[in-house]
Amino acid sequence: MKRIIFTVTNDLCYDQRMQRICASLAANGFDVTLAGRKLVQSPHLTPQAYHQKRLFCLFTKGILFYAEYNLRLFFWLLFQPVDIICAIDLDTILPCYAVSALRRKKRVYDAHELFTEQKEIVTRPFIHKYWLLIEKFTVPKFSLGYTVNQFIADELYRRYQVQYGIVRNMPVLYDIAGFENKKQSGYIIYQGAVNEGRSFETLIPAMQQVNAQLHIYGKGNFFEAAEQLIIKYSLQDKVILHGYVLPKDLKNITPTASIAVTLFEQTGLNQYYSLSNRFFDYIMAGVPQVCVNYPEYKIINDVYDIALMINDTTSSTIANALNTLLNDAALYKHLQHNCVTNRKHLSWQQEEKYLLDFYHAC
């Protein structure tokens, strides 16, 4: 039985992709441990088919947090029984490389995104240079890896000549029968990280022109700024921030929405070539969405026609698209039908095959 340790910097309770990956591997004969961080407000861990470890840090953000967490992770990894150590993104890659080299263990890089091309990194020259140095030092040493779409795989090969597979962020297929009568008229949903680069600067003011409520589920580095935008535009009754919600609860919330949004700014390649969890989560929930017409999303929408695509993220464009879905019943029903019809083709049950093939071959 291969023993695999996955490392992240976030709270394990809210990481849907890692929950899927670890559960699939555990169900197929691997001994899996997922290691992450513990915050003061972290909820109790829910029982899983895999092991879970949370490391508590005195610092909670910035360079001091990363330094402390990586140091704690290094010493923890040093004494764990393991065959494969997998770093999730660059923020845990240094201790994973160091321990795997010292102990002569196999190492894997799981690139959830093109980390150095996030807006909050590329717009800060010193921070950008710092993460690029880490990427240049470590990624070439991880010959084994996979990522979430073809562009990132191609870009990492262009930069470092590593050939990575693709395991997309698709949700587990679940039953949505009965939710048709529970949809709230005009209720718009955003779920996921409330981070820079997700177009909240234009989405929130756009709601002034939309006769509906927007419910935002998640937190991130733009959460406080989003609160201020809501106050600035007097939208306290139209834009509701819910904060963190457990994935199991989102499964019962998302199908009740009428419309969803998947928006990213073009600042940084990571946004422009993203393929986010929420895009597939909305399809799985049978909810039509307004989505940026960026390459990876366009490829899928050209096949399945499940979203109303927009070419920019200005407030007027977002508002017009949301109003179109609210008022064009024929278009809405067409997109909704395609979501429900094709959700089984865009599910984790299909995608996990590539994950299992990868780890069986390690």
mmCIF file of C-alpha atoms in Angstrom:
data_model
loop_
_atom_site.group_PDB
_atom_site.id
_atom_site.type_symbol
_atom_site.label_atom_id
_atom_site.label_comp_id
_atom_site.label_asym_id
_atom_site.label_seq_id
_atom_site.Cartn_x
_atom_site.Cartn_y
_atom_site.Cartn_z
ATOM 1 C CA MET A 1 0.000 0.000 0.000
ATOM 2 C CA LYS A 2 1.586 3.262 -1.147
ATOM 3 C CA ARG A 3 1.631 5.972 1.511
ATOM 4 C CA ILE A 4 1.029 9.473 0.134
ATOM 5 C CA ILE A 5 1.157 12.796 1.985
ATOM 6 C CA PHE A 6 -0.448 15.874 0.414
ATOM 7 C CA THR A 7 0.416 19.326 1.751
ATOM 8 C CA VAL A 8 -1.646 22.529 1.576
ATOM 9 C CA THR A 9 -1.646 25.875 3.413
ATOM 10 C CA ASN A 10 -5.419 26.201 3.721
ATOM 11 C CA ASP A 11 -7.965 24.730 6.136
ATOM 12 C CA LEU A 12 -8.748 21.125 5.196
ATOM 13 C CA CYS A 13 -12.486 21.505 5.854
ATOM 14 C CA TYR A 14 -13.061 23.757 2.828
ATOM 15 C CA ASP A 15 -10.733 22.300 0.184
ATOM 16 C CA GLN A 16 -13.096 20.425 -2.116
ATOM 17 C CA ARG A 17 -10.461 19.435 -4.676
ATOM 18 C CA MET A 18 -8.210 17.866 -2.071
ATOM 19 C CA GLN A 19 -11.128 16.123 -0.403
ATOM 20 C CA ARG A 20 -12.008 14.518 -3.734
ATOM 21 C CA ILE A 21 -8.415 13.541 -4.530
ATOM 22 C CA CYS A 22 -7.721 12.047 -1.117
ATOM 23 C CA ALA A 23 -11.041 10.212 -0.923
ATOM 24 C CA SER A 24 -10.559 8.650 -4.372
ATOM 25 C CA LEU A 25 -7.064 7.444 -3.592
ATOM 26 C CA ALA A 26 -8.072 6.104 -0.175
ATOM 27 C CA ALA A 27 -10.955 4.197 -1.762
ATOM 28 C CA ASN A 28 -8.540 2.599 -4.211
ATOM 29 C CA GLY A 29 -5.970 1.152 -1.855
ATOM 30 C CA PHE A 30 -3.668 4.071 -1.021
ATOM 31 C CA ASP A 31 -2.784 5.179 2.509
ATOM 32 C CA VAL A 32 -3.398 8.931 2.291
ATOM 33 C CA THR A 33 -2.694 11.833 4.637
ATOM 34 C CA LEU A 34 -3.740 15.429 3.953
ATOM 35 C CA ALA A 35 -1.808 18.066 5.910
ATOM 36 C CA GLY A 36 -2.926 21.693 6.210
ATOM 37 C CA ARG A 37 -3.194 24.610 8.587
ATOM 38 C CA LYS A 38 -5.255 25.132 11.716
ATOM 39 C CA LEU A 39 -6.750 28.514 12.550
ATOM 40 C CA VAL A 40 -8.313 29.627 15.808
ATOM 41 C CA GLN A 41 -11.722 29.654 14.098
ATOM 42 C CA SER A 42 -11.235 26.354 12.252
ATOM 43 C CA PRO A 43 -14.203 23.989 12.639
ATOM 44 C CA HIS A 44 -13.712 20.458 13.885
ATOM 45 C CA LEU A 45 -12.454 18.069 11.253
ATOM 46 C CA THR A 46 -15.109 15.785 9.821
ATOM 47 C CA PRO A 47 -14.277 12.060 9.613
ATOM 48 C CA GLN A 48 -12.765 11.052 6.272
ATOM 49 C CA ALA A 49 -11.496 7.857 4.691
ATOM 50 C CA TYR A 50 -7.981 9.335 4.805
ATOM 51 C CA HIS A 51 -5.794 10.759 7.580
ATOM 52 C CA GLN A 52 -5.843 14.480 8.348
ATOM 53 C CA LYS A 53 -3.241 16.647 10.058
ATOM 54 C CA ARG A 54 -3.519 20.350 10.834
ATOM 55 C CA LEU A 55 -0.512 22.439 11.899
ATOM 56 C CA PHE A 56 -1.154 25.469 14.086
ATOM 57 C CA CYS A 57 0.881 28.633 13.442
ATOM 58 C CA LEU A 58 1.303 31.753 15.551
ATOM 59 C CA PHE A 59 1.298 33.900 12.397
ATOM 60 C CA THR A 60 -1.720 33.785 10.082
ATOM 61 C CA LYS A 61 -0.677 35.754 6.983
ATOM 62 C CA GLY A 62 2.214 37.229 5.083
ATOM 63 C CA ILE A 63 5.823 36.130 4.872
ATOM 64 C CA LEU A 64 6.016 35.258 8.571
ATOM 65 C CA PHE A 65 3.156 32.796 8.191
ATOM 66 C CA TYR A 66 4.739 31.103 5.172
ATOM 67 C CA ALA A 67 8.116 30.903 6.920
ATOM 68 C CA GLU A 68 6.625 29.440 10.108
ATOM 69 C CA TYR A 69 4.307 27.025 8.328
ATOM 70 C CA ASN A 70 7.004 25.717 5.995
ATOM 71 C CA LEU A 71 9.351 25.185 8.923
ATOM 72 C CA ARG A 72 6.717 23.298 10.912
ATOM 73 C CA LEU A 73 5.786 21.273 7.831
ATOM 74 C CA PHE A 74 9.427 20.371 7.186
ATOM 75 C CA PHE A 75 9.963 18.912 10.663
ATOM 76 C CA TRP A 76 6.601 17.128 10.609
ATOM 77 C CA LEU A 77 7.298 15.547 7.205
ATOM 78 C CA LEU A 78 10.766 14.522 8.305
ATOM 79 C CA PHE A 79 9.404 11.849 10.639
ATOM 80 C CA GLN A 80 6.277 10.613 8.820
ATOM 81 C CA PRO A 81 6.071 7.180 7.187
ATOM 82 C CA VAL A 82 5.649 8.004 3.497
ATOM 83 C CA ASP A 83 6.412 6.802 -0.024
ATOM 84 C CA ILE A 84 5.265 9.848 -2.038
ATOM 85 C CA ILE A 85 5.209 13.489 -0.927
ATOM 86 C CA CYS A 86 2.936 15.749 -2.985
ATOM 87 C CA ALA A 87 3.189 19.542 -2.830
ATOM 88 C CA ILE A 88 0.003 21.411 -3.670
ATOM 89 C CA ASP A 89 1.092 24.651 -5.371
ATOM 90 C CA LEU A 90 4.281 26.548 -4.612
ATOM 91 C CA ASP A 91 3.461 27.586 -1.061
ATOM 92 C CA THR A 92 4.362 24.134 0.341
ATOM 93 C CA ILE A 93 6.880 23.010 -2.258
ATOM 94 C CA LEU A 94 10.110 23.869 -0.411
ATOM 95 C CA PRO A 95 9.670 21.530 2.587
ATOM 96 C CA CYS A 96 8.296 18.816 0.285
ATOM 97 C CA TYR A 97 11.392 19.045 -1.907
ATOM 98 C CA ALA A 98 13.804 19.185 1.026
ATOM 99 C CA VAL A 99 12.330 16.197 2.868
ATOM 100 C CA SER A 100 11.907 14.098 -0.272
ATOM 101 C CA ALA A 101 15.546 14.761 -1.197
ATOM 102 C CA LEU A 102 16.854 14.044 2.303
ATOM 103 C CA ARG A 103 14.813 10.853 2.669
ATOM 104 C CA ARG A 104 15.058 9.810 -1.002
ATOM 105 C CA LYS A 105 11.311 9.640 -1.432
ATOM 106 C CA LYS A 106 9.309 10.243 -4.588
ATOM 107 C CA ARG A 107 7.916 13.760 -4.947
ATOM 108 C CA VAL A 108 4.954 15.046 -6.950
ATOM 109 C CA TYR A 109 3.847 18.570 -7.815
ATOM 110 C CA ASP A 110 0.093 19.237 -8.053
ATOM 111 C CA ALA A 111 -0.289 22.683 -9.634
ATOM 112 C CA HIS A 112 -3.823 23.831 -8.885
ATOM 113 C CA GLU A 113 -2.992 27.046 -10.717
ATOM 114 C CA LEU A 114 -0.131 28.932 -12.355
ATOM 115 C CA PHE A 115 0.882 30.247 -8.953
ATOM 116 C CA THR A 116 3.313 32.977 -10.050
ATOM 117 C CA GLU A 117 0.718 34.500 -12.403
ATOM 118 C CA GLN A 118 -1.976 35.283 -9.821
ATOM 119 C CA LYS A 119 -3.031 38.935 -9.745
ATOM 120 C CA GLU A 120 -2.011 39.410 -6.111
ATOM 121 C CA ILE A 121 1.495 38.218 -7.080
ATOM 122 C CA VAL A 122 2.172 39.665 -10.540
ATOM 123 C CA THR A 123 1.111 43.155 -9.402
ATOM 124 C CA ARG A 124 3.699 43.153 -6.566
ATOM 125 C CA PRO A 125 7.195 43.092 -8.147
ATOM 126 C CA PHE A 126 9.133 41.945 -5.055
ATOM 127 C CA ILE A 127 6.594 39.213 -4.204
ATOM 128 C CA HIS A 128 6.502 38.142 -7.842
ATOM 129 C CA LYS A 129 10.297 37.837 -7.985
ATOM 130 C CA TYR A 130 10.326 35.847 -4.737
ATOM 131 C CA TRP A 131 7.810 33.235 -5.950
ATOM 132 C CA LEU A 132 9.464 33.030 -9.382
ATOM 133 C CA LEU A 133 12.759 32.161 -7.685
ATOM 134 C CA ILE A 134 11.044 29.375 -5.748
ATOM 135 C CA GLU A 135 9.336 28.119 -8.908
ATOM 136 C CA LYS A 136 12.584 28.140 -10.907
ATOM 137 C CA PHE A 137 14.459 26.340 -8.134
ATOM 138 C CA THR A 138 11.914 23.639 -7.338
ATOM 139 C CA VAL A 139 9.652 22.795 -10.274
ATOM 140 C CA PRO A 140 12.428 21.394 -12.516
ATOM 141 C CA LYS A 141 13.227 18.993 -9.667
ATOM 142 C CA PHE A 142 9.641 17.647 -9.675
ATOM 143 C CA SER A 143 9.600 15.445 -12.764
ATOM 144 C CA LEU A 144 6.281 13.928 -11.645
ATOM 145 C CA GLY A 145 3.206 16.120 -11.576
ATOM 146 C CA TYR A 146 -0.186 17.127 -12.888
ATOM 147 C CA THR A 147 -2.298 20.253 -13.152
ATOM 148 C CA VAL A 148 -5.844 21.399 -13.897
ATOM 149 C CA ASN A 149 -5.739 22.331 -17.584
ATOM 150 C CA GLN A 150 -3.727 22.084 -20.785
ATOM 151 C CA PHE A 151 -2.453 25.657 -20.760
ATOM 152 C CA ILE A 152 -0.745 25.322 -17.366
ATOM 153 C CA ALA A 153 0.727 21.974 -18.406
ATOM 154 C CA ASP A 154 2.087 23.556 -21.601
ATOM 155 C CA GLU A 155 3.392 26.624 -19.758
ATOM 156 C CA LEU A 156 5.258 24.571 -17.145
ATOM 157 C CA TYR A 157 6.782 22.505 -19.935
ATOM 158 C CA ARG A 158 7.814 25.687 -21.782
ATOM 159 C CA ARG A 159 9.433 27.069 -18.658
ATOM 160 C CA TYR A 160 10.964 23.955 -17.115
ATOM 161 C CA GLN A 161 10.609 21.028 -19.575
ATOM 162 C CA VAL A 162 8.451 19.027 -17.140
ATOM 163 C CA GLN A 163 5.662 16.965 -18.686
ATOM 164 C CA TYR A 164 2.626 17.018 -16.408
ATOM 165 C CA GLY A 165 -0.715 15.288 -16.748
ATOM 166 C CA ILE A 166 -4.120 16.914 -16.363
ATOM 167 C CA VAL A 167 -6.700 16.251 -13.639
ATOM 168 C CA ARG A 168 -9.488 18.803 -13.899
ATOM 169 C CA ASN A 169 -11.454 20.303 -10.987
ATOM 170 C CA MET A 170 -14.700 18.416 -11.461
ATOM 171 C CA PRO A 171 -17.218 17.721 -8.682
ATOM 172 C CA VAL A 172 -18.553 14.367 -7.572
ATOM 173 C CA LEU A 173 -21.823 13.472 -9.298
ATOM 174 C CA TYR A 174 -24.752 13.790 -6.889
ATOM 175 C CA ASP A 175 -28.529 13.750 -7.117
ATOM 176 C CA ILE A 176 -30.229 17.123 -7.697
ATOM 177 C CA ALA A 177 -33.747 15.748 -8.207
ATOM 178 C CA GLY A 178 -36.215 17.842 -6.251
ATOM 179 C CA PHE A 179 -34.210 21.064 -6.303
ATOM 180 C CA GLU A 180 -36.160 22.415 -9.296
ATOM 181 C CA ASN A 181 -38.971 23.545 -6.998
ATOM 182 C CA LYS A 182 -36.593 24.969 -4.401
ATOM 183 C CA LYS A 183 -34.935 27.566 -6.629
ATOM 184 C CA GLN A 184 -35.309 31.103 -5.372
ATOM 185 C CA SER A 185 -36.410 33.473 -8.119
ATOM 186 C CA GLY A 186 -33.537 35.696 -9.204
ATOM 187 C CA TYR A 187 -31.079 34.451 -6.589
ATOM 188 C CA ILE A 188 -27.510 34.760 -7.939
ATOM 189 C CA ILE A 189 -24.630 32.807 -6.390
ATOM 190 C CA TYR A 190 -20.865 33.105 -6.241
ATOM 191 C CA GLN A 191 -18.981 30.346 -4.426
ATOM 192 C CA GLY A 192 -15.264 30.071 -3.876
ATOM 193 C CA ALA A 193 -12.360 32.194 -2.713
ATOM 194 C CA VAL A 194 -13.128 35.902 -2.312
ATOM 195 C CA ASN A 195 -9.718 36.881 -3.673
ATOM 196 C CA GLU A 196 -8.144 39.586 -5.763
ATOM 197 C CA GLY A 197 -8.597 39.096 -9.488
ATOM 198 C CA ARG A 198 -12.130 37.648 -9.209
ATOM 199 C CA SER A 199 -13.820 40.863 -10.505
ATOM 200 C CA PHE A 200 -15.600 41.799 -7.279
ATOM 201 C CA GLU A 201 -14.684 45.447 -8.000
ATOM 202 C CA THR A 202 -17.085 45.340 -10.955
ATOM 203 C CA LEU A 203 -19.486 42.560 -9.945
ATOM 204 C CA ILE A 204 -20.641 44.276 -6.751
ATOM 205 C CA PRO A 205 -21.458 47.675 -8.338
ATOM 206 C CA ALA A 206 -23.098 45.815 -11.245
ATOM 207 C CA MET A 207 -25.751 44.651 -8.801
ATOM 208 C CA GLN A 208 -27.110 48.230 -8.710
ATOM 209 C CA GLN A 209 -28.552 47.502 -12.157
ATOM 210 C CA VAL A 210 -29.839 44.000 -11.391
ATOM 211 C CA ASN A 211 -33.165 43.275 -9.711
ATOM 212 C CA ALA A 212 -31.913 40.307 -7.711
ATOM 213 C CA GLN A 213 -29.808 39.329 -4.724
ATOM 214 C CA LEU A 214 -26.211 38.139 -4.979
ATOM 215 C CA HIS A 215 -25.087 35.633 -2.324
ATOM 216 C CA ILE A 216 -21.330 35.152 -1.916
ATOM 217 C CA TYR A 217 -20.083 31.978 -0.202
ATOM 218 C CA GLY A 218 -16.415 31.963 0.713
ATOM 219 C CA LYS A 219 -13.603 34.080 2.103
ATOM 220 C CA GLY A 220 -10.212 35.282 0.944
ATOM 221 C CA ASN A 221 -7.829 38.196 0.680
ATOM 222 C CA PHE A 222 -10.494 40.474 -0.866
ATOM 223 C CA PHE A 223 -13.218 39.760 1.692
ATOM 224 C CA GLU A 224 -12.835 42.971 3.708
ATOM 225 C CA ALA A 225 -12.586 45.038 0.524
ATOM 226 C CA ALA A 226 -15.813 43.401 -0.690
ATOM 227 C CA GLU A 227 -17.498 44.434 2.559
ATOM 228 C CA GLN A 228 -16.436 48.029 1.939
ATOM 229 C CA LEU A 229 -17.683 47.955 -1.667
ATOM 230 C CA ILE A 230 -21.090 46.759 -0.491
ATOM 231 C CA ILE A 231 -21.276 49.685 1.922
ATOM 232 C CA LYS A 232 -19.954 52.145 -0.659
ATOM 233 C CA TYR A 233 -22.712 51.276 -3.147
ATOM 234 C CA SER A 234 -25.416 50.850 -0.456
ATOM 235 C CA LEU A 235 -26.019 47.234 -1.457
ATOM 236 C CA GLN A 236 -26.364 45.687 2.007
ATOM 237 C CA ASP A 237 -29.779 44.284 1.080
ATOM 238 C CA LYS A 238 -28.690 42.986 -2.351
ATOM 239 C CA VAL A 239 -25.204 41.534 -1.815
ATOM 240 C CA ILE A 240 -24.909 39.072 1.060
ATOM 241 C CA LEU A 241 -21.543 37.792 2.304
ATOM 242 C CA HIS A 242 -21.846 34.393 3.996
ATOM 243 C CA GLY A 243 -18.167 33.643 4.623
ATOM 244 C CA TYR A 244 -16.925 30.060 4.756
ATOM 245 C CA VAL A 245 -19.446 27.287 4.163
ATOM 246 C CA LEU A 246 -18.613 23.596 4.314
ATOM 247 C CA PRO A 247 -18.656 21.776 0.937
ATOM 248 C CA LYS A 248 -21.349 19.359 2.124
ATOM 249 C CA ASP A 249 -23.615 22.335 2.870
ATOM 250 C CA LEU A 250 -22.877 23.990 -0.484
ATOM 251 C CA LYS A 251 -24.235 20.905 -2.225
ATOM 252 C CA ASN A 252 -27.632 21.773 -0.775
ATOM 253 C CA ILE A 253 -27.273 25.520 -1.349
ATOM 254 C CA THR A 254 -25.966 25.847 -4.910
ATOM 255 C CA PRO A 255 -28.827 23.975 -6.674
ATOM 256 C CA THR A 256 -31.313 26.416 -5.113
ATOM 257 C CA ALA A 257 -29.753 29.373 -6.970
ATOM 258 C CA SER A 258 -31.144 30.575 -10.273
ATOM 259 C CA ILE A 259 -27.926 32.005 -11.746
ATOM 260 C CA ALA A 260 -24.215 31.708 -10.963
ATOM 261 C CA VAL A 261 -21.109 33.728 -11.857
ATOM 262 C CA THR A 262 -17.580 32.727 -12.866
ATOM 263 C CA LEU A 263 -15.531 35.894 -13.308
ATOM 264 C CA PHE A 264 -11.813 36.653 -13.492
ATOM 265 C CA GLU A 265 -9.846 39.734 -14.456
ATOM 266 C CA GLN A 266 -7.274 39.399 -17.230
ATOM 267 C CA THR A 267 -4.433 40.587 -14.973
ATOM 268 C CA GLY A 268 -1.983 37.692 -14.933
ATOM 269 C CA LEU A 269 -1.994 34.523 -17.027
ATOM 270 C CA ASN A 270 -3.442 32.554 -14.126
ATOM 271 C CA GLN A 271 -6.765 34.387 -14.353
ATOM 272 C CA TYR A 272 -6.975 34.379 -18.144
ATOM 273 C CA TYR A 273 -6.210 30.662 -18.445
ATOM 274 C CA SER A 274 -8.021 29.522 -15.303
ATOM 275 C CA LEU A 275 -10.419 26.579 -15.083
ATOM 276 C CA SER A 276 -11.996 26.946 -11.665
ATOM 277 C CA ASN A 277 -13.854 24.514 -9.431
ATOM 278 C CA ARG A 278 -16.947 26.704 -9.341
ATOM 279 C CA PHE A 279 -17.413 26.522 -13.121
ATOM 280 C CA PHE A 280 -18.021 22.775 -12.853
ATOM 281 C CA ASP A 281 -19.826 23.028 -9.491
ATOM 282 C CA TYR A 282 -22.502 25.201 -11.098
ATOM 283 C CA ILE A 283 -22.947 22.774 -13.975
ATOM 284 C CA MET A 284 -23.255 19.892 -11.518
ATOM 285 C CA ALA A 285 -25.932 21.848 -9.612
ATOM 286 C CA GLY A 286 -27.886 22.503 -12.833
ATOM 287 C CA VAL A 287 -27.423 26.270 -12.570
ATOM 288 C CA PRO A 288 -26.783 28.406 -15.703
ATOM 289 C CA GLN A 289 -23.950 30.876 -15.251
ATOM 290 C CA VAL A 290 -22.441 34.078 -16.538
ATOM 291 C CA CYS A 291 -18.837 33.206 -17.365
ATOM 292 C CA VAL A 292 -15.820 34.993 -18.799
ATOM 293 C CA ASN A 293 -15.114 34.008 -22.385
ATOM 294 C CA TYR A 294 -11.535 32.937 -21.661
ATOM 295 C CA PRO A 295 -9.907 30.039 -23.568
ATOM 296 C CA GLU A 296 -10.372 27.102 -21.164
ATOM 297 C CA TYR A 297 -14.010 27.956 -20.417
ATOM 298 C CA LYS A 298 -14.775 28.603 -24.086
ATOM 299 C CA ILE A 299 -13.462 25.165 -25.066
ATOM 300 C CA ILE A 300 -15.971 23.487 -22.746
ATOM 301 C CA ASN A 301 -18.855 25.821 -23.482
ATOM 302 C CA ASP A 302 -18.414 25.342 -27.228
ATOM 303 C CA VAL A 303 -19.135 21.660 -26.661
ATOM 304 C CA TYR A 304 -21.821 21.741 -23.963
ATOM 305 C CA ASP A 305 -23.375 25.256 -24.195
ATOM 306 C CA ILE A 306 -24.015 25.641 -20.469
ATOM 307 C CA ALA A 307 -23.103 29.313 -19.852
ATOM 308 C CA LEU A 308 -23.695 32.835 -21.122
ATOM 309 C CA MET A 309 -20.192 33.980 -22.015
ATOM 310 C CA ILE A 310 -19.019 37.604 -21.713
ATOM 311 C CA ASN A 311 -15.989 39.225 -23.342
ATOM 312 C CA ASP A 312 -15.113 41.652 -20.543
ATOM 313 C CA THR A 313 -15.857 42.139 -16.848
ATOM 314 C CA THR A 314 -17.041 45.729 -16.757
ATOM 315 C CA SER A 315 -20.011 46.407 -14.499
ATOM 316 C CA SER A 316 -22.294 47.163 -17.434
ATOM 317 C CA THR A 317 -21.385 43.922 -19.239
ATOM 318 C CA ILE A 318 -21.933 41.838 -16.108
ATOM 319 C CA ALA A 319 -25.248 43.565 -15.353
ATOM 320 C CA ASN A 320 -26.486 43.105 -18.926
ATOM 321 C CA ALA A 321 -25.614 39.403 -18.888
ATOM 322 C CA LEU A 322 -27.297 38.785 -15.528
ATOM 323 C CA ASN A 323 -30.406 40.642 -16.670
ATOM 324 C CA THR A 324 -30.468 38.612 -19.876
ATOM 325 C CA LEU A 325 -30.576 35.356 -17.919
ATOM 326 C CA LEU A 326 -33.179 36.787 -15.552
ATOM 327 C CA ASN A 327 -35.476 37.925 -18.357
ATOM 328 C CA ASP A 328 -34.901 35.545 -21.302
ATOM 329 C CA ALA A 329 -36.808 32.432 -20.226
ATOM 330 C CA ALA A 330 -36.038 30.500 -23.425
ATOM 331 C CA LEU A 331 -32.282 31.042 -23.148
ATOM 332 C CA TYR A 332 -32.316 30.235 -19.445
ATOM 333 C CA LYS A 333 -34.178 26.953 -19.948
ATOM 334 C CA HIS A 334 -31.855 26.011 -22.813
ATOM 335 C CA LEU A 335 -28.714 26.489 -20.689
ATOM 336 C CA GLN A 336 -30.300 24.814 -17.668
ATOM 337 C CA HIS A 337 -31.291 21.789 -19.739
ATOM 338 C CA ASN A 338 -27.726 21.483 -21.041
ATOM 339 C CA CYS A 339 -26.308 21.654 -17.512
ATOM 340 C CA VAL A 340 -28.589 18.881 -16.284
ATOM 341 C CA THR A 341 -28.051 16.743 -19.384
ATOM 342 C CA ASN A 342 -24.257 16.976 -19.433
ATOM 343 C CA ARG A 343 -23.397 17.016 -15.738
ATOM 344 C CA LYS A 344 -22.569 13.300 -15.714
ATOM 345 C CA HIS A 345 -19.942 13.870 -18.432
ATOM 346 C CA LEU A 346 -18.289 16.635 -16.377
ATOM 347 C CA SER A 347 -18.026 14.788 -13.075
ATOM 348 C CA TRP A 348 -15.272 13.548 -10.807
ATOM 349 C CA GLN A 349 -16.325 9.972 -11.513
ATOM 350 C CA GLN A 350 -14.972 10.498 -15.037
ATOM 351 C CA GLU A 351 -11.935 12.591 -14.084
ATOM 352 C CA GLU A 352 -10.591 10.490 -11.197
ATOM 353 C CA LYS A 353 -9.514 7.811 -13.661
ATOM 354 C CA TYR A 354 -6.570 10.013 -14.693
ATOM 355 C CA LEU A 355 -5.612 10.587 -11.067
ATOM 356 C CA LEU A 356 -5.636 6.866 -10.250
ATOM 357 C CA ASP A 357 -3.640 6.014 -13.360
ATOM 358 C CA PHE A 358 -1.026 8.589 -12.353
ATOM 359 C CA TYR A 359 -0.505 7.304 -8.805
ATOM 360 C CA HIS A 360 -0.635 3.638 -9.768
ATOM 361 C CA ALA A 361 2.235 4.391 -12.167
ATOM 362 C CA CYS A 362 4.332 6.244 -9.548
#
